[in-house]
Amino acid sequence: MELAYYSDYAVRLVNSEEPGRGKDSLTTVEAVRDLFGANRSAARRATDADLTRFRGVRARLRSVFEAADGGDETLAVDLLNSLLLEFPVSPQISGHDHRDDDDRPLWHMHLADHPSNATAGYAAIAAMGLAFHLTEYGVDRLGLCEASPCRNAYLDTSTNRSRRYCSDRCATRANVAAYRARKRAEADRSDSTGRSAEKAHEATATTDR
């Protein structure tokens, strides 16, 4: 079962909003449909009514990432379980590809949703994918970017659980900001040391007089 593919549904939806920057790309039905990626048949079900519903699910998924990022493992699981109960799916065997050596189907496990609307279908797959990722790799693999003000969600797939940023761009920006902060601190310390030495010299000169 393509766990990374399904869990990415959750990441895509959460990252359609950047609260720290006041940005929200989820403003049209087309934006909703784009979230489905290659699953165009499911995307076609989206209507204007799904905009509000998608934003509600997005807030709940972000809460899962926030709880995980904050170290509250139980809360993250509870929040995700509530989504799983509300938006259930069924596993289904699919054979849309074929083996290289013959014409037999290459069977896969997929998540079959039976939604009443596009939001229910998307939420079911996103929640189940995130649940698979959480149970397979651990709650601490769900994170929020540390590069302020980004806070985009990401799934840590590094071998040493070291990921802290959602992208190379944010990592570079954070490293540059940290470097500049260190340089400012060094300059401030140098100025402070220089002023202290100058005052000490003045005090010595006054005493000599």
mmCIF file of C-alpha atoms in Angstrom:
data_model
loop_
_atom_site.group_PDB
_atom_site.id
_atom_site.type_symbol
_atom_site.label_atom_id
_atom_site.label_comp_id
_atom_site.label_asym_id
_atom_site.label_seq_id
_atom_site.Cartn_x
_atom_site.Cartn_y
_atom_site.Cartn_z
ATOM 1 C CA MET A 1 0.000 0.000 0.000
ATOM 2 C CA GLU A 2 1.478 3.364 -1.023
ATOM 3 C CA LEU A 3 1.583 4.943 2.412
ATOM 4 C CA ALA A 4 3.618 7.991 1.406
ATOM 5 C CA TYR A 5 1.192 8.713 -1.421
ATOM 6 C CA TYR A 6 -1.866 8.647 0.831
ATOM 7 C CA SER A 7 -0.298 10.556 3.723
ATOM 8 C CA ASP A 8 0.715 13.271 1.278
ATOM 9 C CA TYR A 9 -2.981 14.051 0.856
ATOM 10 C CA ALA A 10 -2.931 15.394 4.420
ATOM 11 C CA VAL A 11 0.241 17.416 3.870
ATOM 12 C CA ARG A 12 -1.077 19.001 0.667
ATOM 13 C CA LEU A 13 -4.305 20.069 2.323
ATOM 14 C CA VAL A 14 -2.680 21.459 5.478
ATOM 15 C CA ASN A 15 -0.143 23.407 3.431
ATOM 16 C CA SER A 16 -2.816 25.042 1.286
ATOM 17 C CA GLU A 17 -2.867 27.638 4.076
ATOM 18 C CA GLU A 18 0.056 29.548 5.582
ATOM 19 C CA PRO A 19 -1.366 31.241 8.704
ATOM 20 C CA GLY A 20 1.906 32.954 9.582
ATOM 21 C CA ARG A 21 1.958 34.678 6.207
ATOM 22 C CA GLY A 22 -1.796 35.264 5.984
ATOM 23 C CA LYS A 23 -2.012 33.164 2.803
ATOM 24 C CA ASP A 24 -4.753 30.740 1.784
ATOM 25 C CA SER A 25 -4.740 29.135 -1.660
ATOM 26 C CA LEU A 26 -7.953 27.210 -1.006
ATOM 27 C CA THR A 27 -10.313 29.834 -2.407
ATOM 28 C CA THR A 28 -11.872 28.205 -5.481
ATOM 29 C CA VAL A 29 -13.341 24.873 -6.522
ATOM 30 C CA GLU A 30 -10.426 24.445 -8.932
ATOM 31 C CA ALA A 31 -8.010 24.778 -6.017
ATOM 32 C CA VAL A 32 -9.927 22.002 -4.251
ATOM 33 C CA ARG A 33 -9.760 19.805 -7.340
ATOM 34 C CA ASP A 34 -6.025 20.391 -7.706
ATOM 35 C CA LEU A 35 -5.467 18.821 -4.282
ATOM 36 C CA PHE A 36 -6.582 15.440 -5.661
ATOM 37 C CA GLY A 37 -3.590 15.353 -7.998
ATOM 38 C CA ALA A 38 -3.940 12.604 -10.593
ATOM 39 C CA ASN A 39 -7.214 11.361 -9.120
ATOM 40 C CA ARG A 40 -9.325 13.391 -11.532
ATOM 41 C CA SER A 41 -12.458 11.283 -11.206
ATOM 42 C CA ALA A 42 -12.634 12.098 -7.481
ATOM 43 C CA ALA A 43 -11.741 15.738 -8.154
ATOM 44 C CA ARG A 44 -14.707 16.153 -10.470
ATOM 45 C CA ARG A 45 -17.061 15.579 -7.527
ATOM 46 C CA ALA A 46 -15.960 18.846 -5.896
ATOM 47 C CA THR A 47 -18.476 21.693 -5.760
ATOM 48 C CA ASP A 48 -18.628 25.143 -4.179
ATOM 49 C CA ALA A 49 -19.987 23.570 -0.983
ATOM 50 C CA ASP A 50 -16.733 21.655 -0.551
ATOM 51 C CA LEU A 51 -14.703 24.825 -0.016
ATOM 52 C CA THR A 52 -15.984 25.349 3.527
ATOM 53 C CA ARG A 53 -15.894 21.633 4.311
ATOM 54 C CA PHE A 54 -12.295 21.299 3.086
ATOM 55 C CA ARG A 55 -11.197 24.203 5.277
ATOM 56 C CA GLY A 56 -12.775 22.524 8.286
ATOM 57 C CA VAL A 57 -10.925 19.265 7.636
ATOM 58 C CA ARG A 58 -7.740 21.233 7.017
ATOM 59 C CA ALA A 59 -7.936 22.851 10.455
ATOM 60 C CA ARG A 60 -8.411 19.446 12.085
ATOM 61 C CA LEU A 61 -5.474 17.913 10.219
ATOM 62 C CA ARG A 62 -3.260 20.856 11.170
ATOM 63 C CA SER A 63 -4.214 20.244 14.801
ATOM 64 C CA VAL A 64 -2.857 16.706 14.462
ATOM 65 C CA PHE A 65 0.479 18.042 13.200
ATOM 66 C CA GLU A 66 0.551 20.722 15.911
ATOM 67 C CA ALA A 67 -0.028 18.148 18.649
ATOM 68 C CA ALA A 68 2.651 15.855 17.215
ATOM 69 C CA ASP A 69 5.105 18.724 16.785
ATOM 70 C CA GLY A 70 4.437 19.803 20.363
ATOM 71 C CA GLY A 71 5.184 16.336 21.702
ATOM 72 C CA ASP A 72 1.604 15.527 22.723
ATOM 73 C CA GLU A 73 1.438 12.044 21.251
ATOM 74 C CA THR A 74 -1.892 11.080 22.839
ATOM 75 C CA LEU A 75 -3.658 14.205 21.605
ATOM 76 C CA ALA A 76 -2.337 13.707 18.071
ATOM 77 C CA VAL A 77 -3.684 10.143 18.029
ATOM 78 C CA ASP A 78 -7.027 11.160 19.530
ATOM 79 C CA LEU A 79 -7.505 13.900 16.941
ATOM 80 C CA LEU A 80 -6.614 11.559 14.119
ATOM 81 C CA ASN A 81 -8.896 8.832 15.459
ATOM 82 C CA SER A 82 -11.828 11.253 15.436
ATOM 83 C CA LEU A 83 -11.204 11.890 11.726
ATOM 84 C CA LEU A 84 -10.934 8.168 11.006
ATOM 85 C CA LEU A 85 -14.273 7.525 12.699
ATOM 86 C CA GLU A 86 -15.991 10.330 10.836
ATOM 87 C CA PHE A 87 -14.476 9.543 7.435
ATOM 88 C CA PRO A 88 -14.073 5.747 7.066
ATOM 89 C CA VAL A 89 -12.509 3.921 4.127
ATOM 90 C CA SER A 90 -12.257 0.321 2.974
ATOM 91 C CA PRO A 91 -9.152 -1.444 1.647
ATOM 92 C CA GLN A 92 -9.547 -2.635 -1.933
ATOM 93 C CA ILE A 93 -7.351 -4.668 -4.280
ATOM 94 C CA SER A 94 -6.675 -2.959 -7.602
ATOM 95 C CA GLY A 95 -4.770 -4.165 -10.687
ATOM 96 C CA HIS A 96 -4.249 -1.060 -12.787
ATOM 97 C CA ASP A 97 -0.642 -2.001 -13.757
ATOM 98 C CA HIS A 98 0.846 -5.141 -15.328
ATOM 99 C CA ARG A 99 3.898 -7.290 -14.684
ATOM 100 C CA ASP A 100 6.905 -6.892 -16.960
ATOM 101 C CA ASP A 101 7.085 -10.533 -17.984
ATOM 102 C CA ASP A 102 3.440 -11.206 -18.825
ATOM 103 C CA ASP A 103 0.045 -9.606 -19.093
ATOM 104 C CA ARG A 104 -1.114 -10.482 -15.596
ATOM 105 C CA PRO A 105 -2.191 -7.539 -13.403
ATOM 106 C CA LEU A 106 0.211 -6.215 -10.799
ATOM 107 C CA TRP A 107 -2.070 -6.151 -7.786
ATOM 108 C CA HIS A 108 -1.988 -3.286 -5.278
ATOM 109 C CA MET A 109 -3.831 -2.413 -2.103
ATOM 110 C CA HIS A 110 -5.707 0.854 -2.325
ATOM 111 C CA LEU A 111 -8.035 2.803 -0.096
ATOM 112 C CA ALA A 112 -11.548 2.782 -1.491
ATOM 113 C CA ASP A 113 -13.710 5.612 -0.280
ATOM 114 C CA HIS A 114 -17.472 5.733 -0.500
ATOM 115 C CA PRO A 115 -18.097 9.429 0.032
ATOM 116 C CA SER A 116 -21.245 11.464 0.062
ATOM 117 C CA ASN A 117 -19.189 14.413 -1.234
ATOM 118 C CA ALA A 118 -15.670 15.264 -2.373
ATOM 119 C CA THR A 119 -14.584 16.421 1.077
ATOM 120 C CA ALA A 120 -15.544 13.128 2.708
ATOM 121 C CA GLY A 121 -13.574 11.181 0.110
ATOM 122 C CA TYR A 122 -10.476 13.327 0.429
ATOM 123 C CA ALA A 123 -10.611 13.434 4.223
ATOM 124 C CA ALA A 124 -10.947 9.648 4.438
ATOM 125 C CA ILE A 125 -7.834 9.040 2.341
ATOM 126 C CA ALA A 126 -5.829 11.819 4.041
ATOM 127 C CA ALA A 127 -6.670 10.605 7.546
ATOM 128 C CA MET A 128 -5.986 6.949 6.760
ATOM 129 C CA GLY A 129 -2.716 7.757 5.013
ATOM 130 C CA LEU A 130 -1.590 9.866 7.963
ATOM 131 C CA ALA A 131 -2.614 7.101 10.365
ATOM 132 C CA PHE A 132 -0.523 4.568 8.432
ATOM 133 C CA HIS A 133 2.471 6.900 8.514
ATOM 134 C CA LEU A 134 2.073 7.618 12.228
ATOM 135 C CA THR A 135 1.795 3.980 13.269
ATOM 136 C CA GLU A 136 4.577 2.832 10.941
ATOM 137 C CA TYR A 137 7.159 5.533 11.695
ATOM 138 C CA GLY A 138 6.064 7.244 14.924
ATOM 139 C CA VAL A 139 4.269 10.416 15.944
ATOM 140 C CA ASP A 140 7.534 12.351 15.997
ATOM 141 C CA ARG A 141 7.728 11.929 12.222
ATOM 142 C CA LEU A 142 4.903 14.488 11.846
ATOM 143 C CA GLY A 143 6.343 17.981 12.004
ATOM 144 C CA LEU A 144 5.848 21.666 11.332
ATOM 145 C CA CYS A 145 8.543 23.731 9.667
ATOM 146 C CA GLU A 146 10.759 25.619 12.118
ATOM 147 C CA ALA A 147 11.538 28.386 9.629
ATOM 148 C CA SER A 148 9.373 31.231 10.904
ATOM 149 C CA PRO A 149 6.838 32.244 9.729
ATOM 150 C CA CYS A 150 6.391 29.174 7.506
ATOM 151 C CA ARG A 151 5.006 26.399 9.783
ATOM 152 C CA ASN A 152 4.165 24.161 6.821
ATOM 153 C CA ALA A 153 3.501 20.513 7.648
ATOM 154 C CA TYR A 154 5.919 17.778 6.602
ATOM 155 C CA LEU A 155 6.496 14.060 7.076
ATOM 156 C CA ASP A 156 9.993 13.240 8.312
ATOM 157 C CA THR A 157 11.386 10.331 6.308
ATOM 158 C CA SER A 158 15.038 10.920 7.235
ATOM 159 C CA THR A 159 16.981 7.968 8.606
ATOM 160 C CA ASN A 160 17.960 9.766 11.821
ATOM 161 C CA ARG A 161 14.722 11.683 12.501
ATOM 162 C CA SER A 162 16.561 14.957 11.972
ATOM 163 C CA ARG A 163 14.246 16.866 9.660
ATOM 164 C CA ARG A 164 13.208 20.309 10.922
ATOM 165 C CA TYR A 165 12.075 22.143 7.789
ATOM 166 C CA CYS A 166 9.449 21.556 5.118
ATOM 167 C CA SER A 167 11.816 22.245 2.213
ATOM 168 C CA ASP A 168 15.420 22.983 1.258
ATOM 169 C CA ARG A 169 14.393 26.590 0.688
ATOM 170 C CA CYS A 170 13.195 26.991 4.274
ATOM 171 C CA ALA A 171 16.279 25.185 5.605
ATOM 172 C CA THR A 172 18.547 27.561 3.698
ATOM 173 C CA ARG A 173 16.605 30.602 4.856
ATOM 174 C CA ALA A 174 16.761 29.460 8.482
ATOM 175 C CA ASN A 175 20.496 28.750 8.252
ATOM 176 C CA VAL A 176 21.161 32.181 6.746
ATOM 177 C CA ALA A 177 19.080 33.843 9.465
ATOM 178 C CA ALA A 178 20.953 31.918 12.175
ATOM 179 C CA TYR A 179 24.309 32.859 10.636
ATOM 180 C CA ARG A 180 23.370 36.546 10.542
ATOM 181 C CA ALA A 181 22.123 36.384 14.123
ATOM 182 C CA ARG A 182 25.457 34.883 15.250
ATOM 183 C CA LYS A 183 27.373 37.600 13.407
ATOM 184 C CA ARG A 184 25.260 40.324 15.039
ATOM 185 C CA ALA A 185 25.821 38.742 18.443
ATOM 186 C CA GLU A 186 29.582 38.588 17.827
ATOM 187 C CA ALA A 187 29.608 42.204 16.707
ATOM 188 C CA ASP A 188 27.639 43.255 19.794
ATOM 189 C CA ARG A 189 30.056 41.373 22.054
ATOM 190 C CA SER A 190 33.007 42.960 20.290
ATOM 191 C CA ASP A 191 31.525 46.442 20.679
ATOM 192 C CA SER A 192 30.759 45.747 24.323
ATOM 193 C CA THR A 193 34.303 44.503 24.949
ATOM 194 C CA GLY A 194 35.726 47.530 23.167
ATOM 195 C CA ARG A 195 33.633 49.938 25.209
ATOM 196 C CA SER A 196 34.604 48.193 28.433
ATOM 197 C CA ALA A 197 38.293 48.397 27.525
ATOM 198 C CA GLU A 198 37.908 52.051 26.633
ATOM 199 C CA LYS A 199 36.221 52.828 29.949
ATOM 200 C CA ALA A 200 38.915 50.921 31.843
ATOM 201 C CA HIS A 201 41.591 52.905 30.017
ATOM 202 C CA GLU A 202 39.849 56.188 30.838
ATOM 203 C CA ALA A 203 39.545 55.187 34.499
ATOM 204 C CA THR A 204 43.268 54.340 34.626
ATOM 205 C CA ALA A 205 44.188 57.628 33.002
ATOM 206 C CA THR A 206 42.082 59.576 35.491
ATOM 207 C CA THR A 207 43.729 57.778 38.428
ATOM 208 C CA ASP A 208 47.209 58.516 37.060
ATOM 209 C CA ARG A 209 46.385 62.215 36.951
#
